[in-house]
Short mmCIF file of N, CA and C in Angstrom, two decimals:
data_model
loop_
_atom_site.label_atom_id
_atom_site.label_comp_id
_atom_site.label_asym_id
_atom_site.label_seq_id
_atom_site.Cartn_x
_atom_site.Cartn_y
_atom_site.Cartn_z
N MET D 1 -10.43 -8.02 -1.91
CA MET D 1 -9.54 -6.92 -2.10
C MET D 1 -8.09 -7.32 -1.81
N MET D 2 -7.90 -8.04 -0.72
CA MET D 2 -6.54 -8.43 -0.36
C MET D 2 -5.90 -9.33 -1.39
N LYS D 3 -6.67 -10.28 -1.91
CA LYS D 3 -6.17 -11.16 -2.94
C LYS D 3 -5.75 -10.44 -4.20
N SER D 4 -6.56 -9.45 -4.61
CA SER D 4 -6.23 -8.71 -5.84
C SER D 4 -4.99 -7.84 -5.62
N LEU D 5 -4.85 -7.27 -4.39
CA LEU D 5 -3.64 -6.45 -4.10
C LEU D 5 -2.39 -7.29 -4.03
N GLU D 6 -2.52 -8.51 -3.47
CA GLU D 6 -1.36 -9.39 -3.48
C GLU D 6 -0.96 -9.79 -4.83
N ALA D 7 -1.92 -10.12 -5.66
CA ALA D 7 -1.61 -10.55 -7.06
C ALA D 7 -0.97 -9.42 -7.85
N VAL D 8 -1.51 -8.21 -7.73
CA VAL D 8 -0.95 -7.07 -8.45
C VAL D 8 0.49 -6.81 -7.97
N THR D 9 0.69 -6.85 -6.67
CA THR D 9 2.05 -6.64 -6.12
C THR D 9 3.03 -7.66 -6.62
N LEU D 10 2.66 -8.92 -6.59
CA LEU D 10 3.56 -9.97 -7.06
C LEU D 10 3.86 -9.87 -8.56
N ALA D 11 2.86 -9.41 -9.34
CA ALA D 11 3.04 -9.26 -10.78
C ALA D 11 3.92 -8.04 -11.11
N SER D 12 4.01 -7.06 -10.23
CA SER D 12 4.79 -5.88 -10.56
C SER D 12 6.07 -5.72 -9.77
N VAL D 13 6.38 -6.67 -8.87
CA VAL D 13 7.51 -6.54 -8.00
C VAL D 13 8.84 -6.39 -8.77
N ASP D 14 8.93 -7.03 -9.94
CA ASP D 14 10.17 -6.93 -10.73
C ASP D 14 10.40 -5.50 -11.27
N HIS D 15 9.36 -4.66 -11.22
CA HIS D 15 9.49 -3.31 -11.78
C HIS D 15 9.59 -2.29 -10.68
N ILE D 16 9.71 -2.67 -9.42
CA ILE D 16 9.81 -1.77 -8.28
C ILE D 16 11.23 -1.86 -7.70
N GLU D 17 11.88 -0.72 -7.61
CA GLU D 17 13.24 -0.73 -7.02
C GLU D 17 13.11 -0.76 -5.49
N MET D 18 13.47 -1.91 -4.92
CA MET D 18 13.30 -2.07 -3.51
C MET D 18 14.64 -1.93 -2.79
N LYS D 19 14.64 -1.05 -1.75
CA LYS D 19 15.83 -0.81 -0.97
C LYS D 19 15.40 -0.73 0.49
N PRO D 20 16.26 -1.19 1.40
CA PRO D 20 15.92 -1.07 2.82
C PRO D 20 15.61 0.40 3.19
N GLY D 21 14.57 0.56 4.01
CA GLY D 21 14.21 1.89 4.48
C GLY D 21 13.39 2.71 3.48
N ARG D 22 13.04 2.14 2.39
CA ARG D 22 12.30 2.90 1.34
C ARG D 22 10.89 2.30 1.27
N PHE D 23 9.90 3.19 1.03
CA PHE D 23 8.55 2.68 0.81
C PHE D 23 7.85 3.54 -0.21
N GLU D 24 6.76 3.02 -0.74
CA GLU D 24 6.00 3.75 -1.77
C GLU D 24 4.52 3.45 -1.44
N LEU D 25 3.74 4.50 -1.58
CA LEU D 25 2.28 4.36 -1.36
C LEU D 25 1.55 4.33 -2.70
N PHE D 26 0.66 3.35 -2.82
CA PHE D 26 -0.14 3.19 -4.06
C PHE D 26 -1.59 3.40 -3.68
N GLY D 27 -2.35 4.03 -4.53
CA GLY D 27 -3.78 4.25 -4.35
C GLY D 27 -4.59 3.27 -5.21
N CYS D 28 -5.46 2.51 -4.66
CA CYS D 28 -6.27 1.56 -5.38
C CYS D 28 -7.73 1.96 -5.40
N ASP D 29 -8.27 2.05 -6.61
CA ASP D 29 -9.64 2.42 -6.79
C ASP D 29 -10.48 1.18 -7.12
N TYR D 30 -11.55 0.98 -6.35
CA TYR D 30 -12.43 -0.15 -6.52
C TYR D 30 -13.85 0.32 -6.86
N LEU D 31 -14.54 -0.53 -7.59
CA LEU D 31 -15.99 -0.29 -7.88
C LEU D 31 -16.73 -1.41 -7.15
N ILE D 32 -17.76 -1.05 -6.41
CA ILE D 32 -18.64 -2.02 -5.74
C ILE D 32 -20.00 -1.90 -6.36
N THR D 33 -20.53 -3.03 -6.88
CA THR D 33 -21.81 -3.03 -7.58
C THR D 33 -22.95 -3.14 -6.58
N GLU D 34 -24.19 -3.04 -7.12
CA GLU D 34 -25.38 -3.18 -6.27
C GLU D 34 -25.43 -4.57 -5.61
N ASN D 35 -24.80 -5.57 -6.29
CA ASN D 35 -24.79 -6.94 -5.71
C ASN D 35 -23.52 -7.18 -4.87
N TYR D 36 -22.82 -6.11 -4.54
CA TYR D 36 -21.59 -6.20 -3.70
C TYR D 36 -20.48 -6.93 -4.34
N GLN D 37 -20.45 -6.97 -5.70
CA GLN D 37 -19.31 -7.51 -6.41
C GLN D 37 -18.23 -6.39 -6.45
N MET D 38 -16.98 -6.71 -6.25
CA MET D 38 -15.93 -5.74 -6.18
C MET D 38 -15.03 -5.90 -7.40
N TYR D 39 -14.72 -4.76 -8.05
CA TYR D 39 -13.82 -4.76 -9.21
C TYR D 39 -12.72 -3.72 -8.97
N LEU D 40 -11.50 -4.13 -9.20
CA LEU D 40 -10.38 -3.22 -9.14
C LEU D 40 -10.35 -2.44 -10.41
N LEU D 41 -10.43 -1.08 -10.33
CA LEU D 41 -10.47 -0.25 -11.51
C LEU D 41 -9.07 0.17 -11.95
N GLU D 42 -8.29 0.69 -10.99
CA GLU D 42 -6.95 1.13 -11.31
C GLU D 42 -6.14 1.25 -10.03
N ILE D 43 -4.80 1.31 -10.23
CA ILE D 43 -3.89 1.53 -9.13
C ILE D 43 -3.02 2.73 -9.51
N ASN D 44 -2.97 3.71 -8.66
CA ASN D 44 -2.20 4.90 -8.90
C ASN D 44 -0.91 4.92 -8.10
N ARG D 45 0.18 5.12 -8.75
CA ARG D 45 1.49 5.25 -8.08
C ARG D 45 1.62 6.68 -7.63
N GLY D 46 1.79 6.87 -6.35
CA GLY D 46 1.88 8.23 -5.78
C GLY D 46 0.53 8.93 -5.83
N PRO D 47 -0.48 8.39 -5.17
CA PRO D 47 -1.84 8.97 -5.26
C PRO D 47 -1.88 10.36 -4.63
N ALA D 48 -2.77 11.17 -5.17
CA ALA D 48 -2.98 12.50 -4.61
C ALA D 48 -3.52 12.39 -3.18
N MET D 49 -2.94 13.11 -2.27
CA MET D 49 -3.36 13.09 -0.86
C MET D 49 -3.89 14.46 -0.45
N CYS D 50 -4.56 15.12 -1.37
CA CYS D 50 -5.08 16.45 -1.16
C CYS D 50 -6.43 16.41 -0.44
N TYR D 51 -6.74 17.44 0.33
CA TYR D 51 -8.03 17.51 1.02
C TYR D 51 -8.99 18.32 0.16
N TYR D 52 -9.96 17.67 -0.39
CA TYR D 52 -10.99 18.30 -1.25
C TYR D 52 -12.30 18.47 -0.47
N THR D 53 -12.56 17.51 0.40
CA THR D 53 -13.83 17.49 1.09
C THR D 53 -13.54 17.10 2.59
N PRO D 54 -14.50 17.28 3.48
CA PRO D 54 -14.29 16.83 4.84
C PRO D 54 -13.94 15.31 4.95
N ILE D 55 -14.54 14.54 4.03
CA ILE D 55 -14.24 13.11 4.06
C ILE D 55 -12.81 12.83 3.58
N SER D 56 -12.38 13.49 2.48
CA SER D 56 -11.04 13.28 2.04
C SER D 56 -9.99 13.84 3.06
N LYS D 57 -10.35 14.86 3.79
CA LYS D 57 -9.46 15.34 4.81
C LYS D 57 -9.27 14.29 5.91
N TYR D 58 -10.32 13.64 6.30
CA TYR D 58 -10.23 12.59 7.30
C TYR D 58 -9.49 11.38 6.79
N VAL D 59 -9.85 10.93 5.58
CA VAL D 59 -9.20 9.72 5.03
C VAL D 59 -7.75 9.98 4.76
N CYS D 60 -7.38 11.04 4.06
CA CYS D 60 -5.98 11.32 3.74
C CYS D 60 -5.17 11.57 5.01
N GLY D 61 -5.72 12.29 5.95
CA GLY D 61 -5.00 12.56 7.21
C GLY D 61 -4.70 11.28 7.97
N THR D 62 -5.71 10.40 8.02
CA THR D 62 -5.53 9.09 8.68
C THR D 62 -4.51 8.26 7.98
N VAL D 63 -4.56 8.23 6.65
CA VAL D 63 -3.57 7.44 5.88
C VAL D 63 -2.14 7.95 6.17
N MET D 64 -1.97 9.26 6.17
CA MET D 64 -0.61 9.83 6.45
C MET D 64 -0.13 9.54 7.84
N GLU D 65 -1.02 9.63 8.83
CA GLU D 65 -0.60 9.33 10.18
C GLU D 65 -0.25 7.83 10.30
N ASP D 66 -1.09 6.97 9.74
CA ASP D 66 -0.90 5.53 9.91
C ASP D 66 0.28 5.03 9.14
N ILE D 67 0.61 5.59 8.02
CA ILE D 67 1.79 5.15 7.19
C ILE D 67 3.05 5.44 7.98
N LEU D 68 3.06 6.50 8.79
CA LEU D 68 4.23 6.77 9.62
C LEU D 68 4.39 5.73 10.71
N LYS D 69 3.29 5.24 11.22
CA LYS D 69 3.34 4.18 12.21
C LYS D 69 3.97 2.92 11.64
N VAL D 70 3.60 2.59 10.40
CA VAL D 70 4.16 1.39 9.74
C VAL D 70 5.58 1.59 9.38
N VAL D 71 5.94 2.73 8.88
CA VAL D 71 7.32 2.92 8.36
C VAL D 71 8.32 3.20 9.51
N LEU D 72 7.89 3.97 10.49
CA LEU D 72 8.84 4.37 11.54
C LEU D 72 8.72 3.48 12.80
N ASP D 73 7.52 3.22 13.23
CA ASP D 73 7.38 2.50 14.55
C ASP D 73 7.51 1.00 14.42
N LEU D 74 6.87 0.39 13.44
CA LEU D 74 6.80 -1.05 13.28
C LEU D 74 8.19 -1.70 13.15
N PRO D 75 9.12 -1.16 12.35
CA PRO D 75 10.40 -1.77 12.28
C PRO D 75 11.20 -1.84 13.60
N LYS D 76 10.92 -0.90 14.49
CA LYS D 76 11.55 -0.90 15.80
C LYS D 76 10.82 -1.82 16.81
N ASP D 77 9.52 -1.96 16.63
CA ASP D 77 8.68 -2.69 17.60
C ASP D 77 7.64 -3.49 16.83
N PRO D 78 7.82 -4.79 16.67
CA PRO D 78 6.85 -5.63 15.91
C PRO D 78 5.45 -5.62 16.47
N ASN D 79 5.28 -5.15 17.74
CA ASN D 79 3.95 -5.07 18.30
C ASN D 79 3.39 -3.66 18.28
N ALA D 80 4.03 -2.75 17.60
CA ALA D 80 3.53 -1.35 17.48
C ALA D 80 2.21 -1.28 16.74
N SER D 81 1.43 -0.31 17.01
CA SER D 81 0.17 -0.09 16.34
C SER D 81 0.45 0.31 14.89
N THR D 82 -0.32 -0.22 13.97
CA THR D 82 -0.25 0.13 12.54
C THR D 82 -1.47 0.90 12.16
N GLY D 83 -2.26 1.36 13.06
CA GLY D 83 -3.44 2.14 12.74
C GLY D 83 -4.43 1.30 11.95
N GLY D 84 -4.79 1.77 10.79
CA GLY D 84 -5.76 1.11 9.94
C GLY D 84 -5.09 0.11 8.94
N TRP D 85 -3.77 -0.09 8.99
CA TRP D 85 -3.10 -0.94 8.07
C TRP D 85 -3.06 -2.37 8.55
N ASP D 86 -3.22 -3.33 7.64
CA ASP D 86 -3.04 -4.75 7.88
C ASP D 86 -2.02 -5.29 6.96
N LYS D 87 -1.16 -6.15 7.47
CA LYS D 87 -0.20 -6.84 6.59
C LYS D 87 -0.93 -8.00 5.93
N ILE D 88 -0.90 -8.01 4.58
CA ILE D 88 -1.59 -9.09 3.87
C ILE D 88 -0.61 -10.14 3.41
N PHE D 89 0.67 -9.78 3.22
CA PHE D 89 1.69 -10.78 2.93
C PHE D 89 3.03 -10.10 3.10
N GLU D 90 4.07 -10.88 3.17
CA GLU D 90 5.41 -10.34 3.36
C GLU D 90 6.34 -11.12 2.44
N MET D 91 7.29 -10.34 1.86
CA MET D 91 8.35 -10.99 1.06
C MET D 91 9.65 -10.40 1.42
N PRO D 92 10.70 -11.21 1.43
CA PRO D 92 12.01 -10.67 1.77
C PRO D 92 12.58 -9.78 0.64
N LEU D 93 13.42 -8.88 1.01
CA LEU D 93 14.16 -8.09 0.00
C LEU D 93 15.18 -9.03 -0.58
N LEU D 94 15.17 -9.16 -1.90
CA LEU D 94 16.11 -10.07 -2.56
C LEU D 94 17.33 -9.28 -2.99
N LYS D 95 18.46 -9.86 -2.80
CA LYS D 95 19.72 -9.25 -3.25
C LYS D 95 19.99 -9.72 -4.64
N LYS D 96 20.31 -8.81 -5.55
CA LYS D 96 20.64 -9.20 -6.88
C LYS D 96 22.10 -9.68 -6.90
N PRO D 97 22.36 -10.67 -7.65
CA PRO D 97 23.76 -11.19 -7.75
C PRO D 97 24.68 -10.13 -8.32
N GLN D 98 25.87 -10.02 -7.72
CA GLN D 98 26.89 -9.07 -8.16
C GLN D 98 27.54 -9.56 -9.42
N LYS D 99 27.76 -8.64 -10.34
CA LYS D 99 28.48 -9.03 -11.62
C LYS D 99 29.95 -9.12 -11.35
N SER D 100 30.61 -10.09 -11.97
CA SER D 100 32.02 -10.27 -11.76
C SER D 100 32.80 -9.44 -12.77
#
């Protein structure tokens, strides 16, 4: 999963407007076969975070709480809890050259 997410991110980074203090949440849908093979089906930009079932209420609620830990707490304290999130890779924000 992590390798596919890294590959998709690197392939799409040129199409994402990156600015300090800004973040975006993507939803990734996977299929797991009977033989435990994993296939990435789709990635949704701005996934729905609605509560439809008790399970979605738990999952979406946890995601929303934990994303705040990553976005607000982690920049101030590198040892802060990130909840269920793991950093799989990091890349610096690149500055585009200014036109003369």
